[in-house]
Short mmCIF file of C-alpha atoms in Angstrom, two decimals:
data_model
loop_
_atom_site.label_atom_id
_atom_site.label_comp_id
_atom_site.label_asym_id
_atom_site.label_seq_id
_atom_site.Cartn_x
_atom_site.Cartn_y
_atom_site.Cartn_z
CA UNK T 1 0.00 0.00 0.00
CA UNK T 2 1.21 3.29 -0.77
CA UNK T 3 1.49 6.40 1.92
CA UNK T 4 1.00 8.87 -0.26
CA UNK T 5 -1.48 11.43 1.77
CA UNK T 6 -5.27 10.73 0.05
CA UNK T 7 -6.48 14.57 1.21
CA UNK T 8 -5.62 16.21 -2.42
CA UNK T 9 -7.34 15.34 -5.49
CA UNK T 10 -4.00 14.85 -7.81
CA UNK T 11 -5.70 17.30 -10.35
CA UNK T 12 -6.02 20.51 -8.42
CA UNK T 13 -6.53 21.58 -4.65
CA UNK T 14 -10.10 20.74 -3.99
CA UNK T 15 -10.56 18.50 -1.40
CA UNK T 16 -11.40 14.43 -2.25
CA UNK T 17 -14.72 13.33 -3.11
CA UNK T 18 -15.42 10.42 -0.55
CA UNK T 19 -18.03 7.40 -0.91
CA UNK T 20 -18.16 6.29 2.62
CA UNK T 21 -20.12 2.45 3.56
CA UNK T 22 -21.02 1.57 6.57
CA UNK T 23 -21.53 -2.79 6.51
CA UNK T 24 -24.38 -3.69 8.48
CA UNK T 25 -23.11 -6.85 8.86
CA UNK T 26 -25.92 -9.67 10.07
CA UNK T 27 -23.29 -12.21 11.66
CA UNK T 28 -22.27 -11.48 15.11
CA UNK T 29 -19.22 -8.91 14.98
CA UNK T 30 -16.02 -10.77 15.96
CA UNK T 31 -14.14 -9.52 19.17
CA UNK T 32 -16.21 -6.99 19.61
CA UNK T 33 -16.43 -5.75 23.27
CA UNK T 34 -19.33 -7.08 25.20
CA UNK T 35 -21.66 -4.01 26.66
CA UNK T 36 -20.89 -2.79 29.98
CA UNK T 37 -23.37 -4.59 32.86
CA UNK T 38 -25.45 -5.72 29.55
CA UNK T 39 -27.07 -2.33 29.49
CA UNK T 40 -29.37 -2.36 26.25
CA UNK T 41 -27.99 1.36 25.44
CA UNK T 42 -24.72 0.20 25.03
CA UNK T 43 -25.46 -1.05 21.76
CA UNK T 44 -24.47 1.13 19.10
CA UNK T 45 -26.91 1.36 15.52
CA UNK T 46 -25.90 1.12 12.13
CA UNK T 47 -26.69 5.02 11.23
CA UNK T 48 -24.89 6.09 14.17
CA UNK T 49 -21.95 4.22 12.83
CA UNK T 50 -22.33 5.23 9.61
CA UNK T 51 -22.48 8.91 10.82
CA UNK T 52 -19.30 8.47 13.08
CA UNK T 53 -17.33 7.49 9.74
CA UNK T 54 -19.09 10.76 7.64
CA UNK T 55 -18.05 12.97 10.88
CA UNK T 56 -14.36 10.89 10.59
CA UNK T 57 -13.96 11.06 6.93
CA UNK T 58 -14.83 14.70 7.15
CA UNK T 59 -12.15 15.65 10.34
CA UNK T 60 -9.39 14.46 7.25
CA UNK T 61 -10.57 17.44 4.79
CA UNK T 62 -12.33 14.97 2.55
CA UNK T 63 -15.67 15.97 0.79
CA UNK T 64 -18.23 13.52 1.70
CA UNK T 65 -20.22 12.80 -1.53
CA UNK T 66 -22.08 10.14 0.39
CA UNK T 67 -22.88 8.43 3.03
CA UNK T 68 -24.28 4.47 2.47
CA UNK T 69 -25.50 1.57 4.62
CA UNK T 70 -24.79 -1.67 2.75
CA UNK T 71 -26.89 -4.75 3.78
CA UNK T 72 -24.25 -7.56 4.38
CA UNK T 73 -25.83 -11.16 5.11
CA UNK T 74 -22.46 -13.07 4.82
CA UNK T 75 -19.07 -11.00 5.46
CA UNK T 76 -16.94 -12.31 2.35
CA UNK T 77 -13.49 -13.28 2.76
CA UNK T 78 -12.36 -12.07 -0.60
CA UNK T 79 -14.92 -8.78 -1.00
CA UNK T 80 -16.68 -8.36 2.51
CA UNK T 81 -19.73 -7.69 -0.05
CA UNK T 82 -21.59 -10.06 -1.58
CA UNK T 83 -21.19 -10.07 -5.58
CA UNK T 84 -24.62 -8.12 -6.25
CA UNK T 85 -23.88 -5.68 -3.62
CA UNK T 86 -20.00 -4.83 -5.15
CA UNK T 87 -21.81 -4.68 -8.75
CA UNK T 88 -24.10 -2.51 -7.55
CA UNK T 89 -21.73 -0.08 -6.01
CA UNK T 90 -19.63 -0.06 -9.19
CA UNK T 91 -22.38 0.95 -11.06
CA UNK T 92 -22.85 3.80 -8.78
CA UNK T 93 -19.63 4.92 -9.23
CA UNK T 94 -19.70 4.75 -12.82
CA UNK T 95 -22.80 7.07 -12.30
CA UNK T 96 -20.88 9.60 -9.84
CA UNK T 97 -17.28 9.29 -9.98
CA UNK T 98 -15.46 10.01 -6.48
CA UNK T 99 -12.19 9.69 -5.51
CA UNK T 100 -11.94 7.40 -2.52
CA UNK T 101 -13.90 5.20 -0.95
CA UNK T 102 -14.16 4.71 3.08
CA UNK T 103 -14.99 1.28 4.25
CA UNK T 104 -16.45 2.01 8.18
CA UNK T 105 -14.81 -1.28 9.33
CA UNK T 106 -11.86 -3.08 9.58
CA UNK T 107 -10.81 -4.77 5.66
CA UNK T 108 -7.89 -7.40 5.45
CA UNK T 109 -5.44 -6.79 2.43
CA UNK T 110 -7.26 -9.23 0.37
CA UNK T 111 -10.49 -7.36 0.74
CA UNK T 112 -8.93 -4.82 0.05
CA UNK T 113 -7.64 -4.95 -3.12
CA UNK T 114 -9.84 -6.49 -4.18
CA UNK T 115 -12.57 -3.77 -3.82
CA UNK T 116 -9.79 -2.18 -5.57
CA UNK T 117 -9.97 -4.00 -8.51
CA UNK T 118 -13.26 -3.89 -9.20
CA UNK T 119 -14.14 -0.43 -8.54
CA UNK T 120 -11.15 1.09 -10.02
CA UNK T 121 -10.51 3.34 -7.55
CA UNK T 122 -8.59 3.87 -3.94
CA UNK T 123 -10.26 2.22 -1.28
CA UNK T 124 -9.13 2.49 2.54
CA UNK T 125 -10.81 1.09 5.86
CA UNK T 126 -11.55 2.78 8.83
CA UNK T 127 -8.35 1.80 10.84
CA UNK T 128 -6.23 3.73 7.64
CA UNK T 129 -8.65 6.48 7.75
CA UNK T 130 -8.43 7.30 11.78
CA UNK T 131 -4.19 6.89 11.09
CA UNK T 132 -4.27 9.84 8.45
CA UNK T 133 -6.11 11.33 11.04
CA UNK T 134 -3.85 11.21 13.40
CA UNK T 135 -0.76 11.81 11.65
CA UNK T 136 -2.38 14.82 10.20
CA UNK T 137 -3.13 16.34 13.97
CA UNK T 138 -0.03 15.09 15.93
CA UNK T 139 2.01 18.43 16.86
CA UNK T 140 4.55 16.69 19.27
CA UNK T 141 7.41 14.68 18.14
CA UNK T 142 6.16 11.74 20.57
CA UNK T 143 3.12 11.87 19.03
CA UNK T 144 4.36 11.88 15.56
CA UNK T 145 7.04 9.18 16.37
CA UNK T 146 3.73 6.88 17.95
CA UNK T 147 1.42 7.77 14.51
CA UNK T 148 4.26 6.89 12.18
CA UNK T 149 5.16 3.44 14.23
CA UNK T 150 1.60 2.48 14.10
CA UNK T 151 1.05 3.67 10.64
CA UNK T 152 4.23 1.20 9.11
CA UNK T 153 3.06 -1.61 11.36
CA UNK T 154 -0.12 -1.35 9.45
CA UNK T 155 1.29 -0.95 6.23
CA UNK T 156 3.45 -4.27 6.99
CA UNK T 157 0.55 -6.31 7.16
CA UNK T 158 -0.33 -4.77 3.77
CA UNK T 159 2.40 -6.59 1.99
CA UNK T 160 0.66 -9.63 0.42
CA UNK T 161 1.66 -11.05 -2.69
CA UNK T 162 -0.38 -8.61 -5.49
CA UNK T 163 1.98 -7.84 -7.70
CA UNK T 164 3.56 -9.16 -10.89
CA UNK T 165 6.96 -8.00 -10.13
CA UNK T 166 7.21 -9.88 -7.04
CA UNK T 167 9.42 -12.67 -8.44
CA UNK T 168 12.42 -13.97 -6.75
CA UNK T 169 15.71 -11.69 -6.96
CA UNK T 170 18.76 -13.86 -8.24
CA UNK T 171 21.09 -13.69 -4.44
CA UNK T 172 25.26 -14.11 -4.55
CA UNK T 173 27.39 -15.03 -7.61
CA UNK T 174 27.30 -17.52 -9.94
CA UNK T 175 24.74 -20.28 -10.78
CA UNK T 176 25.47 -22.22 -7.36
CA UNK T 177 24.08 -19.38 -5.48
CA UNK T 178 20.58 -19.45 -3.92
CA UNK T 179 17.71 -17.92 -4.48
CA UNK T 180 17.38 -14.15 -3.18
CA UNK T 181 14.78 -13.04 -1.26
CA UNK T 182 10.88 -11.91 -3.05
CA UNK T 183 10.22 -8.20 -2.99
CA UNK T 184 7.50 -8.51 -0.17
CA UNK T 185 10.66 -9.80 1.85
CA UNK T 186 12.72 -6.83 1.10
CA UNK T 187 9.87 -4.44 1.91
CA UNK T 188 9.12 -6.26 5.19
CA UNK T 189 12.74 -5.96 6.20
CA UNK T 190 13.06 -1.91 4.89
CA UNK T 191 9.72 -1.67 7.16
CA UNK T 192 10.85 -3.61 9.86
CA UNK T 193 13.95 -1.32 10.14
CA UNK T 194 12.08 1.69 10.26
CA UNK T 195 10.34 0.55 13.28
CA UNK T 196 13.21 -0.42 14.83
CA UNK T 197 14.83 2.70 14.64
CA UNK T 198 11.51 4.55 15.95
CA UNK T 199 11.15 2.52 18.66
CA UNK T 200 14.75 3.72 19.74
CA UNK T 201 13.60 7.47 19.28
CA UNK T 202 10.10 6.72 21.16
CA UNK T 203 12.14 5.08 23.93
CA UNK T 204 13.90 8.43 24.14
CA UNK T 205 11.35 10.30 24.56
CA UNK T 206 9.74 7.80 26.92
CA UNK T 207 12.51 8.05 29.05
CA UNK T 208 12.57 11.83 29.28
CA UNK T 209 8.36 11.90 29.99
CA UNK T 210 9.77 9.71 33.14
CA UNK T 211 12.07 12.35 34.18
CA UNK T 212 9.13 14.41 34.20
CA UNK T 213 6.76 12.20 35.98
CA UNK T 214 9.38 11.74 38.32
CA UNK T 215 10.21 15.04 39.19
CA UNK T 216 6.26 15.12 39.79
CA UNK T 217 6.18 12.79 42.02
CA UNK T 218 8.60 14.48 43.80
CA UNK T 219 6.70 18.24 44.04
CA UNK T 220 3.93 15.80 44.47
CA UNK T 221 0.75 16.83 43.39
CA UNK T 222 -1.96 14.28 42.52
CA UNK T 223 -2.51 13.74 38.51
CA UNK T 224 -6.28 14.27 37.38
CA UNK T 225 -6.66 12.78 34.24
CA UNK T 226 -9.88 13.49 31.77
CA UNK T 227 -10.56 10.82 29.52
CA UNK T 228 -13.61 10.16 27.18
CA UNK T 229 -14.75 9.72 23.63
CA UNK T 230 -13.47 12.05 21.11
CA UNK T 231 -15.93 15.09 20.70
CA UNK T 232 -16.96 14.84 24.43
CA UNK T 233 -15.94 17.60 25.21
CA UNK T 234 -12.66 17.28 27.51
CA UNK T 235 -10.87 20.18 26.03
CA UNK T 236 -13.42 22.43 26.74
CA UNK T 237 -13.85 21.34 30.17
CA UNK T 238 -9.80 21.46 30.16
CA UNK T 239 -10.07 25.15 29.06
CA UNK T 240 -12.74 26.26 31.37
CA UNK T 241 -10.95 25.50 34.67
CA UNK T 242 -7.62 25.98 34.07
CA UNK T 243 -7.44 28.89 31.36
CA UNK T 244 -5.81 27.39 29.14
CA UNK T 245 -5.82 27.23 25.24
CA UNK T 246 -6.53 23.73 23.73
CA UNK T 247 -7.80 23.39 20.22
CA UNK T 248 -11.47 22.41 21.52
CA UNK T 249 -13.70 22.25 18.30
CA UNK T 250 -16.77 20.36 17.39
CA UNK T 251 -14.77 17.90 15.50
CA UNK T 252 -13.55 13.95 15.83
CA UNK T 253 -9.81 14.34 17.46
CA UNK T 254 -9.96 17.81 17.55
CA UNK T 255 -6.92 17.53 19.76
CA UNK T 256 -3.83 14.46 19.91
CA UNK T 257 -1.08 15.61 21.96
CA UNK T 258 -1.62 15.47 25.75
CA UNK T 259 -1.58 18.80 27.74
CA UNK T 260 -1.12 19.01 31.72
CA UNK T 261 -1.93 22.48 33.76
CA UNK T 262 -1.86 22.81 37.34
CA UNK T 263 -5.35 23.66 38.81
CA UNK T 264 -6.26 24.80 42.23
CA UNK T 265 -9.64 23.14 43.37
CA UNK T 266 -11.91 25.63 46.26
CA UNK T 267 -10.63 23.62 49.23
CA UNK T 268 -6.95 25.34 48.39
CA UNK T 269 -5.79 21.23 47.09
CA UNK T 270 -3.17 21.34 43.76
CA UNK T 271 -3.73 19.10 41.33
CA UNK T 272 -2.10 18.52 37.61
CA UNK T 273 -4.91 18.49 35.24
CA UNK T 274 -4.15 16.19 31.99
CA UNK T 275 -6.27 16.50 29.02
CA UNK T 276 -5.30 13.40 26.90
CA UNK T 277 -6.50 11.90 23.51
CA UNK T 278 -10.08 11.16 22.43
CA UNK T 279 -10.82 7.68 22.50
CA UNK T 280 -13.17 6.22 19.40
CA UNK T 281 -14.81 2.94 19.20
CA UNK T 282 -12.96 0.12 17.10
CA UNK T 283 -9.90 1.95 17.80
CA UNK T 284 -6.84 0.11 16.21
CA UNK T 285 -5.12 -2.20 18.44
CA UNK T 286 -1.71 -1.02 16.86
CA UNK T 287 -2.77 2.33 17.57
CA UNK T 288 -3.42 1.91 21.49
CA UNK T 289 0.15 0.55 21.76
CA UNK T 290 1.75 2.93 20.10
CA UNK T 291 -0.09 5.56 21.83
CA UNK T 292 0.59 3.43 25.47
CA UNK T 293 3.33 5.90 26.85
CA UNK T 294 1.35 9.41 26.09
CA UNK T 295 -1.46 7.37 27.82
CA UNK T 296 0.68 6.46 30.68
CA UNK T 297 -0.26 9.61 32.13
CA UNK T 298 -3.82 8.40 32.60
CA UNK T 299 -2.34 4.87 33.93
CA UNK T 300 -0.04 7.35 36.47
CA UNK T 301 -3.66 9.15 37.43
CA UNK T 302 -4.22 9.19 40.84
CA UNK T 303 -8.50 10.12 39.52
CA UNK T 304 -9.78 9.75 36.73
CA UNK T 305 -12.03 12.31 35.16
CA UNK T 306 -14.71 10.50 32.42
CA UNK T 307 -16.15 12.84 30.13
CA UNK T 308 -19.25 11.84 28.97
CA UNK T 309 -21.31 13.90 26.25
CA UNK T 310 -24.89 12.91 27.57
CA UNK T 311 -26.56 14.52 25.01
CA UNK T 312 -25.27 12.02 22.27
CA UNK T 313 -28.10 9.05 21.72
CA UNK T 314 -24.75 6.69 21.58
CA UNK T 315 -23.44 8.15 24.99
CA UNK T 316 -23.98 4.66 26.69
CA UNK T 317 -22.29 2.81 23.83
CA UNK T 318 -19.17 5.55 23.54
CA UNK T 319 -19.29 4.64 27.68
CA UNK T 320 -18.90 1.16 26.59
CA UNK T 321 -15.99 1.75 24.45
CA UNK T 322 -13.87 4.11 26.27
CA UNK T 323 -14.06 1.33 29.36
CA UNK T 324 -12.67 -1.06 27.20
CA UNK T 325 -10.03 1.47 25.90
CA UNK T 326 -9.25 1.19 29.91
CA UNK T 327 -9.14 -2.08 29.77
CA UNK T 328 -6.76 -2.39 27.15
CA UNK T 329 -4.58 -0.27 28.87
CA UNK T 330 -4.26 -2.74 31.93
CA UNK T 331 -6.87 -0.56 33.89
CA UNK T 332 -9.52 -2.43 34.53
CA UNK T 333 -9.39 -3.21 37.88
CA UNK T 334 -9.35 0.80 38.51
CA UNK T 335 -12.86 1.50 36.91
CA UNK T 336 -14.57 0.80 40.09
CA UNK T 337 -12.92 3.40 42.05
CA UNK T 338 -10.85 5.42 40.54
CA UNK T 339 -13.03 6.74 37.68
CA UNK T 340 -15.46 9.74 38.30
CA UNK T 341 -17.86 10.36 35.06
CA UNK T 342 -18.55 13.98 34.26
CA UNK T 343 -21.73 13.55 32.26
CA UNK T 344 -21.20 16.78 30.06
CA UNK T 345 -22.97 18.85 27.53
CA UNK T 346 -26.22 19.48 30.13
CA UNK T 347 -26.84 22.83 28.33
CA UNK T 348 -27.95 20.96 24.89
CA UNK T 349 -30.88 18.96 26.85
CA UNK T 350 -34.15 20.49 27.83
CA UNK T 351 -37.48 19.30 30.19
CA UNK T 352 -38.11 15.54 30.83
CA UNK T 353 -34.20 14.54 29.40
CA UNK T 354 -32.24 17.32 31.45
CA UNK T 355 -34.18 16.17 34.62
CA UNK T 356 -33.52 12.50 34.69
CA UNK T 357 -29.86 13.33 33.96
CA UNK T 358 -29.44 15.52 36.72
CA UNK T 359 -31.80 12.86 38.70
CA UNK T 360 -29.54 10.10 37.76
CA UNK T 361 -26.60 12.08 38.24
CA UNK T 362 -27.68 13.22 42.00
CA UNK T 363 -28.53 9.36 42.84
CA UNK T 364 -24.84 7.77 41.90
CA UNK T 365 -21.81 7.62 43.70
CA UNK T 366 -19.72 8.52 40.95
CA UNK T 367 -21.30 10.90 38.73
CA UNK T 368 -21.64 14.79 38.33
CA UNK T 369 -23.98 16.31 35.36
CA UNK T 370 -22.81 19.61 34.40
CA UNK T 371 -21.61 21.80 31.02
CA UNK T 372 -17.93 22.54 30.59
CA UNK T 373 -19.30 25.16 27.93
CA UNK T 374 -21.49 26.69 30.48
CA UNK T 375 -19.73 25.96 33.95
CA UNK T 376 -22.92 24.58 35.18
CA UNK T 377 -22.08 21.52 37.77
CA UNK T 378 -18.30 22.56 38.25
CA UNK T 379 -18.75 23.01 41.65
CA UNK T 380 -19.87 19.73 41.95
CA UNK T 381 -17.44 18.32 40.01
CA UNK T 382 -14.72 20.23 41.86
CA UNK T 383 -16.20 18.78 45.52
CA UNK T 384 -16.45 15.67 43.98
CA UNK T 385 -13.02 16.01 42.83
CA UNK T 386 -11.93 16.74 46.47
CA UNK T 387 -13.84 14.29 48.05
CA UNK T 388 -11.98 11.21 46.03
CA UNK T 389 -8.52 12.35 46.55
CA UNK T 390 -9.19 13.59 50.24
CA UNK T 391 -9.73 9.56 50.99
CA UNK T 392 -7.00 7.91 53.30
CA UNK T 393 -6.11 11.72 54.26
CA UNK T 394 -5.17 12.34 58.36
CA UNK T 395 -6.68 15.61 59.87
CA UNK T 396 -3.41 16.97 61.64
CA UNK T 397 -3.67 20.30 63.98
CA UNK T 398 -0.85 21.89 64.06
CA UNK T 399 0.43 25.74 65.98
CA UNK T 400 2.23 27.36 63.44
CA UNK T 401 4.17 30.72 64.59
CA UNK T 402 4.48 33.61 62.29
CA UNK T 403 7.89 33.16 61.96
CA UNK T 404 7.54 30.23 60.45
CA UNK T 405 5.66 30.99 57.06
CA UNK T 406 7.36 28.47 55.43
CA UNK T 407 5.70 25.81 56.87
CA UNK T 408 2.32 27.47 56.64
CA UNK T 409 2.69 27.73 53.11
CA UNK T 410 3.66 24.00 52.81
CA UNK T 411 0.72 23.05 54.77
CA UNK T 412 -1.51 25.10 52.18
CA UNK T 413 0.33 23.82 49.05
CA UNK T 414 0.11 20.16 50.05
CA UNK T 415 -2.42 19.81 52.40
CA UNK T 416 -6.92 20.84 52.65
CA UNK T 417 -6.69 23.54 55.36
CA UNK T 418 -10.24 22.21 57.00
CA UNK T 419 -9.95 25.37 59.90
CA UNK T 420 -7.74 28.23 60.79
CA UNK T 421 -7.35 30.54 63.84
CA UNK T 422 -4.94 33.45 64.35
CA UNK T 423 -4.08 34.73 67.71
CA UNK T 424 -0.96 36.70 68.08
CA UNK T 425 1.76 34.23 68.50
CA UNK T 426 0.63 31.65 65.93
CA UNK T 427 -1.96 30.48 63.12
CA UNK T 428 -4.12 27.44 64.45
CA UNK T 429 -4.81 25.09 61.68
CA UNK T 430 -6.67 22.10 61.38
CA UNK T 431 -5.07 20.40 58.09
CA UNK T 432 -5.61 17.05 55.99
CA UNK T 433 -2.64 15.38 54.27
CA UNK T 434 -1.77 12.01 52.67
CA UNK T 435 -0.05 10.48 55.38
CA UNK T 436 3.43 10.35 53.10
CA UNK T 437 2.91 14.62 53.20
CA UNK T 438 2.34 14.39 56.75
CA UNK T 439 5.24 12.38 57.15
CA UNK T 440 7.43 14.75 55.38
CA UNK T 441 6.53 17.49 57.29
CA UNK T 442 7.25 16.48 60.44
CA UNK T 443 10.26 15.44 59.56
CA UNK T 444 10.96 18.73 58.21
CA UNK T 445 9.26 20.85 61.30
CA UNK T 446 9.73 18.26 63.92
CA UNK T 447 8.71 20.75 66.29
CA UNK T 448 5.52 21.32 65.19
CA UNK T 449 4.72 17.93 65.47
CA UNK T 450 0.81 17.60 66.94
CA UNK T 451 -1.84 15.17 67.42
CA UNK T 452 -3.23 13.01 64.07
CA UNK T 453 -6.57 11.63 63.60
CA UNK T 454 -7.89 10.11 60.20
CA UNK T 455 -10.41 12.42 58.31
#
């Protein structure tokens, strides 16, 4: 398969007519992830996938002539498509020419090509079209390094024998010598080089995002991490408390690269807020290892933030697939309590639907409804926040002199300050910290040592 970028039509600079299909496949989809708790909403519908790869095809910059759901009884081995159905999208193209066509689903090379073959014209799946996504929107040179290693690895399994030229190269001298190796060998091996040498630069750059997590660790404030499906709205939400200036757009992977702020929560706690990468559903396995260390951060979380849009009619099924993102990522046994949903986007619901949200919302454990767009429900989410990472904390009361402002600054950089008195001689406070801060402390201000209780 060839890398060339598929964005430009070769004959001027208007963007690429697309034809995309979405297979509504009868058979029971292979390896798919099972719905969460078997909860009937976690069942995505063929138009909803079929507008996910529209919304997908047009994040690249490619002109969506069309959007089609294609009965398919029997998935093919050689076409996907049964025989009438591939006639009867040639025909269409004969009728309406485009210039690419965007299989929503996973095709193996065979497939492939031959789709290729009888349509005359470049086909690519959905795994191919969510890579030129990404390597079009990476900005770091970790994330370019992780989009390029994914992107050869699936090029590699591209290689099948297609081509006439693929005979075997004459190796060594003279007529005793052996045969040489095909020309699917010799791009396998150029490919498998490539890799090699960007695994070295990734574990570079791997090593140096250590440095940095260790030299948090040290400071140390508790990570925050938001996670959620792409479009859900964590940029905004990133943006809103913290000030800061992520792309945030009403687009598919609006925003790649991770970002990290520090944020101050009402109750005077630091935390390091960490806006990460949408997740999508069928996202390619190649891509989720690649992508592992900028995702460490989220693995490193001490909370996890979920971003749910709740105004989506998919929301339970996007649910459903960024949890199994999670568990990919070796995180499952976290989800029970270390994940906080922040079911977003309360502004775009009205009446009955607004009410049971905020009903639902107000009944769980682990849920806030809100807007990031609107700030509604921050609070919440912010007490919510506090209330997670407060657990395990010791309430220590300490008598800190004037003198010693030092101290009474670490106590409010590290520490919930829960009461405070002043008198003349000293500040009075009533603090909780993790009992590693409260550790270091008093090793630091031994003489302020004073009674602990847990919180």
């Amino acid at each position: 398969m060839s890398d060339d970028k598929i964005i430009i039509r070769p004959d001027g600079d208007l963007p690429a007519r697309a034809l995309v299909l979405q297979p509504d496949v009868k058979e029971q989809r292979r390896g798919a992830p099972a719905p969460v708790e078997d909860d009937p909403e976690a069942v995505r519908s063929t138009r909803a996938r079929l507008d996910e790869g529209v919304a997908l095809t047009g994040a690249l910059g490619l002109d969506v002539a069309e959007g089609l759901v294609v009965p398919v009884a029997r998935m093919r081995p050689s076409t996907l498509l049964g025989s009438g159905k591939v006639d009867e999208i040639k025909a269409k193209l004969e009728a309406a020419p485009v210039d690419l066509v965007v299989m929503n689903r996973p095709l193996t090379p065979i497939q492939q090509r031959n789709l290729e073959k009888a349509w005359n014209v470049k086909v690519i799946d959905r795994i191919w079209l969510i890579l030129e996504i990404f390597a079009d929107r990476a900005r770091t040179r970790e994330g370019r390094l992780q989009v390029e290693l994914a992107r050869l690895g699936y090029q590699r399994s591209r290689l099948v024998r297609s081509w006439t030229h693929l005979e075997r190269q004459r190796g060594g001298r003279g007529f005793l010598a052996g045969p040489g190796e095909t020309q699917i060998e010799t791009d396998r091996r150029i490919i498998d080089d490539k890799m090699a040498k960007l695994k070295l630069q990734l574990a570079e750059v791997v090593r140096t995002r250590e440095l940095h997590r260790k030299k948090r660790r040290e400071v140390p404030y508790p990570v925050v991490a938001l996670v959620g499906y792409t479009n859900a709205g964590k940029s905004t939400l990133f943006n809103r408390v913290t000030g800061a200036s992520v792309m945030a757009k009403d687009m598919l992977f609006a925003t790649l690269d991770p970002t990290m702020r520090a944020l101050d929560l009402p109750s005077g706690r630091r935390v390091i807020l960490s806006d990460t990468v949408g997740f999508v559903s069928e996202l390619p396995t190649g891509l989720i290892a690649a992508f592992r260390a900028t995702l460490e951060e989220v693995r490193e979380a001490a909370l996890i933030i979920h971003v749910r849009d709740i105004a989506d009619p998919d929301t339970g099924a996007q649910r459903r697939d960024v949890l199994h993102v999670l568990g990919e990522l070796g995180m499952g046994h976290r989800l029970a309590d270390d994940v906080l949903e922040f079911r977003n986007k309360l502004d775009m619901l009205e009446g009955e639907a607004r009410e049971r949200v905020l009903n639902e919302a107000a009944r769980a454990e682990d849920a806030v409804a809100g807007s990031a767009l609107s700030g509604e429900g921050l609070d919440r989410l912010f007490a919510a926040i506090d209330a997670r990472l407060a657990i395990g904390d010791e309430l220590a009361h300490f008598d800190v002199p004037h003198a010693d402002g030092q101290a009474l600054a670490w106590l409010y950089a590290h520490g919930e300050i829960a009461e405070r008195e002043d008198d003349e001689a000293a500040a009075h406070v009533a603090v909780r910290l993790k009992p590693q801060d409260l550790s270091r402390f008093q090793a630091r201000w031994p003489h302020l040592s004073a009674p602990v209780s847990p919180t």
